[in-house]
Coordinates of C-alpha atoms and ligand atoms in Angstrom, one line a residue:
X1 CA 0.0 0.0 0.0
X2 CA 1.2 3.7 -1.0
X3 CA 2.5 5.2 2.0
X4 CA 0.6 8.1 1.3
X5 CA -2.9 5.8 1.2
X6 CA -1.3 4.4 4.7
X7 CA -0.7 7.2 6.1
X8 CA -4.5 8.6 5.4
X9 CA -5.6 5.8 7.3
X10 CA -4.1 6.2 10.0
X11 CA -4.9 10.2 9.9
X12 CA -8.4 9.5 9.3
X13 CA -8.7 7.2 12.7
X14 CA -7.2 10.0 14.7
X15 CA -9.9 12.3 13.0
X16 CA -12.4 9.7 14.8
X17 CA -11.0 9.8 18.1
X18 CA -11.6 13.5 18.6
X19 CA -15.0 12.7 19.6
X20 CA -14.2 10.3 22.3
X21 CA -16.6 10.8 25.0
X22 CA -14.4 8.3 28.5
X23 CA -17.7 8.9 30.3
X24 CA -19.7 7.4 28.0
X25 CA -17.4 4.7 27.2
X26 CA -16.8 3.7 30.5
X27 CA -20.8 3.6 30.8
X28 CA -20.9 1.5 28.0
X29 CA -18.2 -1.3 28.7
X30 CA -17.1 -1.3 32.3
X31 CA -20.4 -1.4 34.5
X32 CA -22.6 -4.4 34.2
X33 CA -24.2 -6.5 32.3
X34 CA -20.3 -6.7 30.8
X35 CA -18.8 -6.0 34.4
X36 CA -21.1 -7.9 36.7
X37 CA -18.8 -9.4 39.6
X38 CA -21.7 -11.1 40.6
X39 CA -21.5 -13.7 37.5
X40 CA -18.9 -15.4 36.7
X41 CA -19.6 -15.3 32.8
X42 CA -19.1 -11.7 32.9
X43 CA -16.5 -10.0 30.8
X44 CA -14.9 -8.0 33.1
X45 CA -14.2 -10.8 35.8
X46 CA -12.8 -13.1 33.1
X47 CA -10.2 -10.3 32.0
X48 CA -9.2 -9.9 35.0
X49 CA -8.5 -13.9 35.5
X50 CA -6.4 -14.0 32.3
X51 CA -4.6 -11.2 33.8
X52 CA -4.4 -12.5 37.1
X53 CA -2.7 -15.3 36.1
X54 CA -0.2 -14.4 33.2
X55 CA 0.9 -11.8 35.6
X56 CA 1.4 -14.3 38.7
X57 CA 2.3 -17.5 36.9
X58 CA 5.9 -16.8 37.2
X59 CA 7.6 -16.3 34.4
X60 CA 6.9 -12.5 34.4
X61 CA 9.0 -10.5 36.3
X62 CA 11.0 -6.9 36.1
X63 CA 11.2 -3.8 36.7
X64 CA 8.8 -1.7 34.1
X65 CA 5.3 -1.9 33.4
X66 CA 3.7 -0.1 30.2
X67 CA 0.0 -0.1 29.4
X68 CA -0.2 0.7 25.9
X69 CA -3.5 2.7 24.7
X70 CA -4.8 2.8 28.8
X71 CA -8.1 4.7 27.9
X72 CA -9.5 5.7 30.4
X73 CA -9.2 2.6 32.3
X74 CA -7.1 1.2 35.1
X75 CA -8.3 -2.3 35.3
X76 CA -6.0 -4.1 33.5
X77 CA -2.7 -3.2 35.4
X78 CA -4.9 -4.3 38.8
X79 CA -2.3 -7.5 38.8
X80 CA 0.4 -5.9 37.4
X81 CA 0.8 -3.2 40.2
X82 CA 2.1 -6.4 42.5
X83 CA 4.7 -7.4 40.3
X84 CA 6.1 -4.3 39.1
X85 CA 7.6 -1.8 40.7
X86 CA 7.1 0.8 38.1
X87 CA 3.7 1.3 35.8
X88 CA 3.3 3.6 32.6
X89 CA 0.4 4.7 31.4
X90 CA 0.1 5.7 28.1
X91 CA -3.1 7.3 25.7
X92 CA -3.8 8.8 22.7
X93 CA -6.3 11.2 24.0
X94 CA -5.3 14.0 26.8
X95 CA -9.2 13.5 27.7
X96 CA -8.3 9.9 28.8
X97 CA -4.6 11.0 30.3
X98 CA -6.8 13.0 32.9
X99 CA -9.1 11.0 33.2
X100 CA -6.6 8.3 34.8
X101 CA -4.9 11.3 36.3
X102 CA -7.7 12.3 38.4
X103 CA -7.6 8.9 40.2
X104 CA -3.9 8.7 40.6
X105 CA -4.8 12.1 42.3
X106 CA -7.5 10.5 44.0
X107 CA -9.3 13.6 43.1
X108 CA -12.9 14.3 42.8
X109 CA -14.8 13.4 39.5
X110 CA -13.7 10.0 38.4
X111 CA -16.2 9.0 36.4
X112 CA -16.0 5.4 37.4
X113 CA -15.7 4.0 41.0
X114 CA -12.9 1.2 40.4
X115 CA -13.7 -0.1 43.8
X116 CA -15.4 -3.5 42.9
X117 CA -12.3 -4.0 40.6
X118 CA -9.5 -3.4 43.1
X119 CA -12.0 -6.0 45.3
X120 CA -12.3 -8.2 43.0
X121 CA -8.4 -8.2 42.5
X122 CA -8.1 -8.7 45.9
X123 CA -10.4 -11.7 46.1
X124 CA -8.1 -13.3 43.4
X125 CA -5.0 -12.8 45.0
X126 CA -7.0 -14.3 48.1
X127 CA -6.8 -11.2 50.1
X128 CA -9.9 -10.0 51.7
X129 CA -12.4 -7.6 49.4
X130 CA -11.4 -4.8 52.5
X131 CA -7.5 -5.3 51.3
X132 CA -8.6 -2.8 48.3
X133 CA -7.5 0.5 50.1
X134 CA -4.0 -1.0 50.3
X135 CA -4.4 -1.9 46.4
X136 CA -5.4 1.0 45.7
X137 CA -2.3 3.1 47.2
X138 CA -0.1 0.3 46.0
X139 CA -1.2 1.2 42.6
X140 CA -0.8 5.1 43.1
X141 CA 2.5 4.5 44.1
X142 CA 4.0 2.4 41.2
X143 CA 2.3 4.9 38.8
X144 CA 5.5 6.6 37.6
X145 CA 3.6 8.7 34.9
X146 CA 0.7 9.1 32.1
X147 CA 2.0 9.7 28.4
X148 CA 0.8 10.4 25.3
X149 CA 1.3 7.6 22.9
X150 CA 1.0 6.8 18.8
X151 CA 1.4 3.2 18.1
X152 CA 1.2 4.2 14.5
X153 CA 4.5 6.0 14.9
X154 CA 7.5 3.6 14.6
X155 CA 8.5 5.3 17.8
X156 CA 5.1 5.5 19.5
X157 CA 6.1 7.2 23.2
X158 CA 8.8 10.0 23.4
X159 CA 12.3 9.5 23.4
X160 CA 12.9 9.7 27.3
X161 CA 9.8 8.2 27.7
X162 CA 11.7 4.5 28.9
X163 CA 14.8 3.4 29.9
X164 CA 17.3 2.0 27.1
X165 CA 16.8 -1.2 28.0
X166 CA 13.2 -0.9 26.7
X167 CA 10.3 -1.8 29.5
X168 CA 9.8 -5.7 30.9
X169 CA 5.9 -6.4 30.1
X170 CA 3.7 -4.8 28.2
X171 CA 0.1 -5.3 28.7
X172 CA -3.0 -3.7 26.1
X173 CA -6.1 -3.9 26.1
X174 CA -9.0 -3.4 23.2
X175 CA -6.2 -0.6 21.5
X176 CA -4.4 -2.0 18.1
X177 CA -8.0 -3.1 16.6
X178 CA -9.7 0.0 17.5
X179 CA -6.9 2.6 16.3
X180 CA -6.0 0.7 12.8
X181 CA -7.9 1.4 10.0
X182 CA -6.7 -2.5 8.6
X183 CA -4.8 -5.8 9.3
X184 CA -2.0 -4.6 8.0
X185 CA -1.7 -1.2 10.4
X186 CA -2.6 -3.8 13.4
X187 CA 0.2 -5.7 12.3
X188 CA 2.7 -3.1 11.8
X189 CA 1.3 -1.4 15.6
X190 CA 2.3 -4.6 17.2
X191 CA 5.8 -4.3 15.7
X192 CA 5.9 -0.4 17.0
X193 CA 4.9 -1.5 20.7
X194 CA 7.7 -4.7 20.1
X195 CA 9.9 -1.7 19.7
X196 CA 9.3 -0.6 23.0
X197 CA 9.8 -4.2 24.7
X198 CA 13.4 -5.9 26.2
X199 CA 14.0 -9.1 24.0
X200 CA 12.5 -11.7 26.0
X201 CA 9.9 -9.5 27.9
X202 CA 6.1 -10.2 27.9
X203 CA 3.0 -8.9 26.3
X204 CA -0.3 -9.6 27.3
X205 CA -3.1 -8.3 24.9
X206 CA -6.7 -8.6 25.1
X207 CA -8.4 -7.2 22.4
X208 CA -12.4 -7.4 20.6
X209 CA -12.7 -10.6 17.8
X210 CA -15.0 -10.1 14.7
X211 CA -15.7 -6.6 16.0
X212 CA -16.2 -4.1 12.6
X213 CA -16.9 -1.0 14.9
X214 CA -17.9 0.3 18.7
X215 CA -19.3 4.0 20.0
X216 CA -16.9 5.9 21.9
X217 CA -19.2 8.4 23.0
X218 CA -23.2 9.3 22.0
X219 CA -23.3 9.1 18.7
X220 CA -19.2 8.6 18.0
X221 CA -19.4 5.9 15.9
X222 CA -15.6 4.3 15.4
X223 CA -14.6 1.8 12.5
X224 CA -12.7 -1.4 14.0
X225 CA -10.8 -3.9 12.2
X226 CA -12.5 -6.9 12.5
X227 CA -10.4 -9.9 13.4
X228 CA -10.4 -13.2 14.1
X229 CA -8.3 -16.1 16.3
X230 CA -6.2 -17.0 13.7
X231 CA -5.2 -13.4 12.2
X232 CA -4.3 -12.7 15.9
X233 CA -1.6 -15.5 16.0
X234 CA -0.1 -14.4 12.4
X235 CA 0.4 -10.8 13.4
X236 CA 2.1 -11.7 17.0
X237 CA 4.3 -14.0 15.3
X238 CA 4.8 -11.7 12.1
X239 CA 6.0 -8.5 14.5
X240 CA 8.5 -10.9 16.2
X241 CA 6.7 -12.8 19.6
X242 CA 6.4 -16.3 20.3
X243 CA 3.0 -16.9 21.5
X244 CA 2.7 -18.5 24.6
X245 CA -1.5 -18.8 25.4
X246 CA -4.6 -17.8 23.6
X247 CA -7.4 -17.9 25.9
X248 CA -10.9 -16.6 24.0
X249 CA -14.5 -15.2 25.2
X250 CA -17.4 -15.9 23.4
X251 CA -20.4 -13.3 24.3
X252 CA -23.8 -14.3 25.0
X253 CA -27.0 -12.5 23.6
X254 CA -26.9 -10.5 27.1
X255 CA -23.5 -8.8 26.7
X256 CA -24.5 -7.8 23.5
X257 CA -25.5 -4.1 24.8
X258 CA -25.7 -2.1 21.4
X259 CA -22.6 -0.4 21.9
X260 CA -20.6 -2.1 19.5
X261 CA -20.8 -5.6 17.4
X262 CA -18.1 -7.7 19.3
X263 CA -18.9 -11.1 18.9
X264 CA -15.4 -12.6 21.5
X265 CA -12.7 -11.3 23.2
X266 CA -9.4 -12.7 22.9
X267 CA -6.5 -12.8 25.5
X268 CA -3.1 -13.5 23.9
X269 CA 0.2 -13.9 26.6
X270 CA 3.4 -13.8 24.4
X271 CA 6.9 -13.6 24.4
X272 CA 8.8 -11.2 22.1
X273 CA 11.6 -12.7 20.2
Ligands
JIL301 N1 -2.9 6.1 17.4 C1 -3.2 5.7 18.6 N2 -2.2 5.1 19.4 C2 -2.5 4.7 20.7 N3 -3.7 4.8 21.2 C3 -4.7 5.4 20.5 C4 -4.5 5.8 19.2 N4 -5.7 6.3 18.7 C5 -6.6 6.2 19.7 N5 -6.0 5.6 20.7 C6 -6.6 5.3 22.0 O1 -7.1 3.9 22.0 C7 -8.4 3.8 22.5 C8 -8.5 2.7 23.4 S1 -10.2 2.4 23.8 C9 -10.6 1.4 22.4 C10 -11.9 0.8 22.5 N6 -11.9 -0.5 21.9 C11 -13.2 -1.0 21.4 C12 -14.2 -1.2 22.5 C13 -13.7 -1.7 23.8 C14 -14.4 -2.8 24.5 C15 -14.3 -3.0 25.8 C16 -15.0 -4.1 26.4 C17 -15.6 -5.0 25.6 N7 -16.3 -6.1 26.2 O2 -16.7 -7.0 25.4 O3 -16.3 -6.2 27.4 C18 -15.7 -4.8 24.2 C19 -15.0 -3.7 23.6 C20 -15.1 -3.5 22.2 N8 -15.3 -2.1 22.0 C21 -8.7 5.2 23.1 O4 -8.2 5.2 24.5 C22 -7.9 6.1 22.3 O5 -7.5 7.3 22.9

């Protein structure tokens, strides 16, 4: 593809995001029927399993952290906060970077009460539900910063951004898909984030299956590239990781809310090269 034609693409996704609404979103994805800690065929809970355990298995272990694409949530680094002693976060949007930065800041407004998550957490690290004040300051205290990030850019955080050595883990969640116009920018996005990863260091990526787009806001219709199980597994190993577990979530009628046409949710834990 013309790099021109590529570079439209990508120009025209960024033209989509500017209506990003993280109230709205977080309304739409993160309370229940998809984040019901009271069933166990939820969505959320079962992220936060997969994440649970790739991050406590053993094998992953450092000193660095980076969430790639956060949004404007803070679920998915719940785990990670135990194991590393340092977490990035990283958007696109600056509506999203304050958005997490008005939790870190435990200051008024959030527009989602993450208690039930850090309790959930806790639950699964079999500490008791009440352990999620400690949780939660654990997690304000490895927070080293909230970045702006382009995983279209072959360079996607700034230069000082990490240390040389590159960061140990990266985790993402429901980004590459939702920011690439085709399979081809997905692909080429994994390689950027590789970029950003030690040789040997993990990444754990969740993202939507067969899903062709989702609203970010009222109205903010946003073009996804659909893909499926298998596409998944030939970009990982195509941008240089070794894939270690593909875990996958098929949704009932019930989690099918309207707000976008996901049909599963994939968790891939992986190894780059
Ligand atoms: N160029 C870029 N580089 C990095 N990040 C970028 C870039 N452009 C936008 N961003 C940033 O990436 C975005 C991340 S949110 C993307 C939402 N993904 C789709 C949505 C999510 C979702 C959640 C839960 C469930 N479920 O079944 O439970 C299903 C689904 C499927 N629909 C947003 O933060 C934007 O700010």
């Amino acid at each position: 593809m013309e790099r021109k034609q590529k570079e439209n693409g990508v120009a025209a996704m960024a033209v989509c995001y500017q209506g990003f609404d993280p109230a709205a979103y977080l309304q739409y994805n993160y309370t229940a029927p998809r984040a019901d800690f009271g069933r166990n065929d939820s969505i959320v809970p079962w992220k936060l399993a997969c994440l649970h355990r790739a991050f406590t298995e053993g094998d992953v272990s450092g000193e660095l952290l980076v969430d790639i694409g956060s949004g404007p949530t803070l679920y998915q680094v719940l785990s990670g906060c135990e194991v590393f002693k340092k977490v990035l976060l990283t958007d696109f949007l600056e509506v999203n970077r304050q958005e997490l930065r008005r939790w870190v800041q435990d200051e008024k407004g959030c527009n989602l009460d993450w208690t039930p998550y850090l309790q959930h957490v806790c639950k699964l690290e079999g500490r008791r539900p009440s352990a999620w004040t400690e949780k939660a300051a654990k997690l304000r205290e490895v927070i080293t910063d909230i970045v702006p990030i382009d995983v279209h850019r072959p360079h996607p955080l700034a230069p000082d951004a990490l240390p040389s050595a590159g960061a140990d883990c990266l985790v993402s969640c429901f980004c590459l898909e939702s920011v690439s116009p085709d399979l081809a920018a997905f692909t080429r996005a994994l390689g950027h984030i590789g970029g950003l990863l030690r040789p040997r260091g993990h990444l754990l990526l969740i993202g939507a299956l067969g899903e062709s787009y989702y609203f970010g806001g009222p109205g903010v219709k946003i073009p996804v590239v659909p893909l499926n199980e298998a596409q998944v597994c030939a970009s990982l190993k195509e941008s240089g990781f070794t894939l270690i577990r593909l875990e996958v979530y098929t949704l009932s009628q019930d989690m099918r809310v309207g707000v976008d046409d996901v049909t599963g949710v994939f968790f891939a834990k992986a190894r780059k090269d």
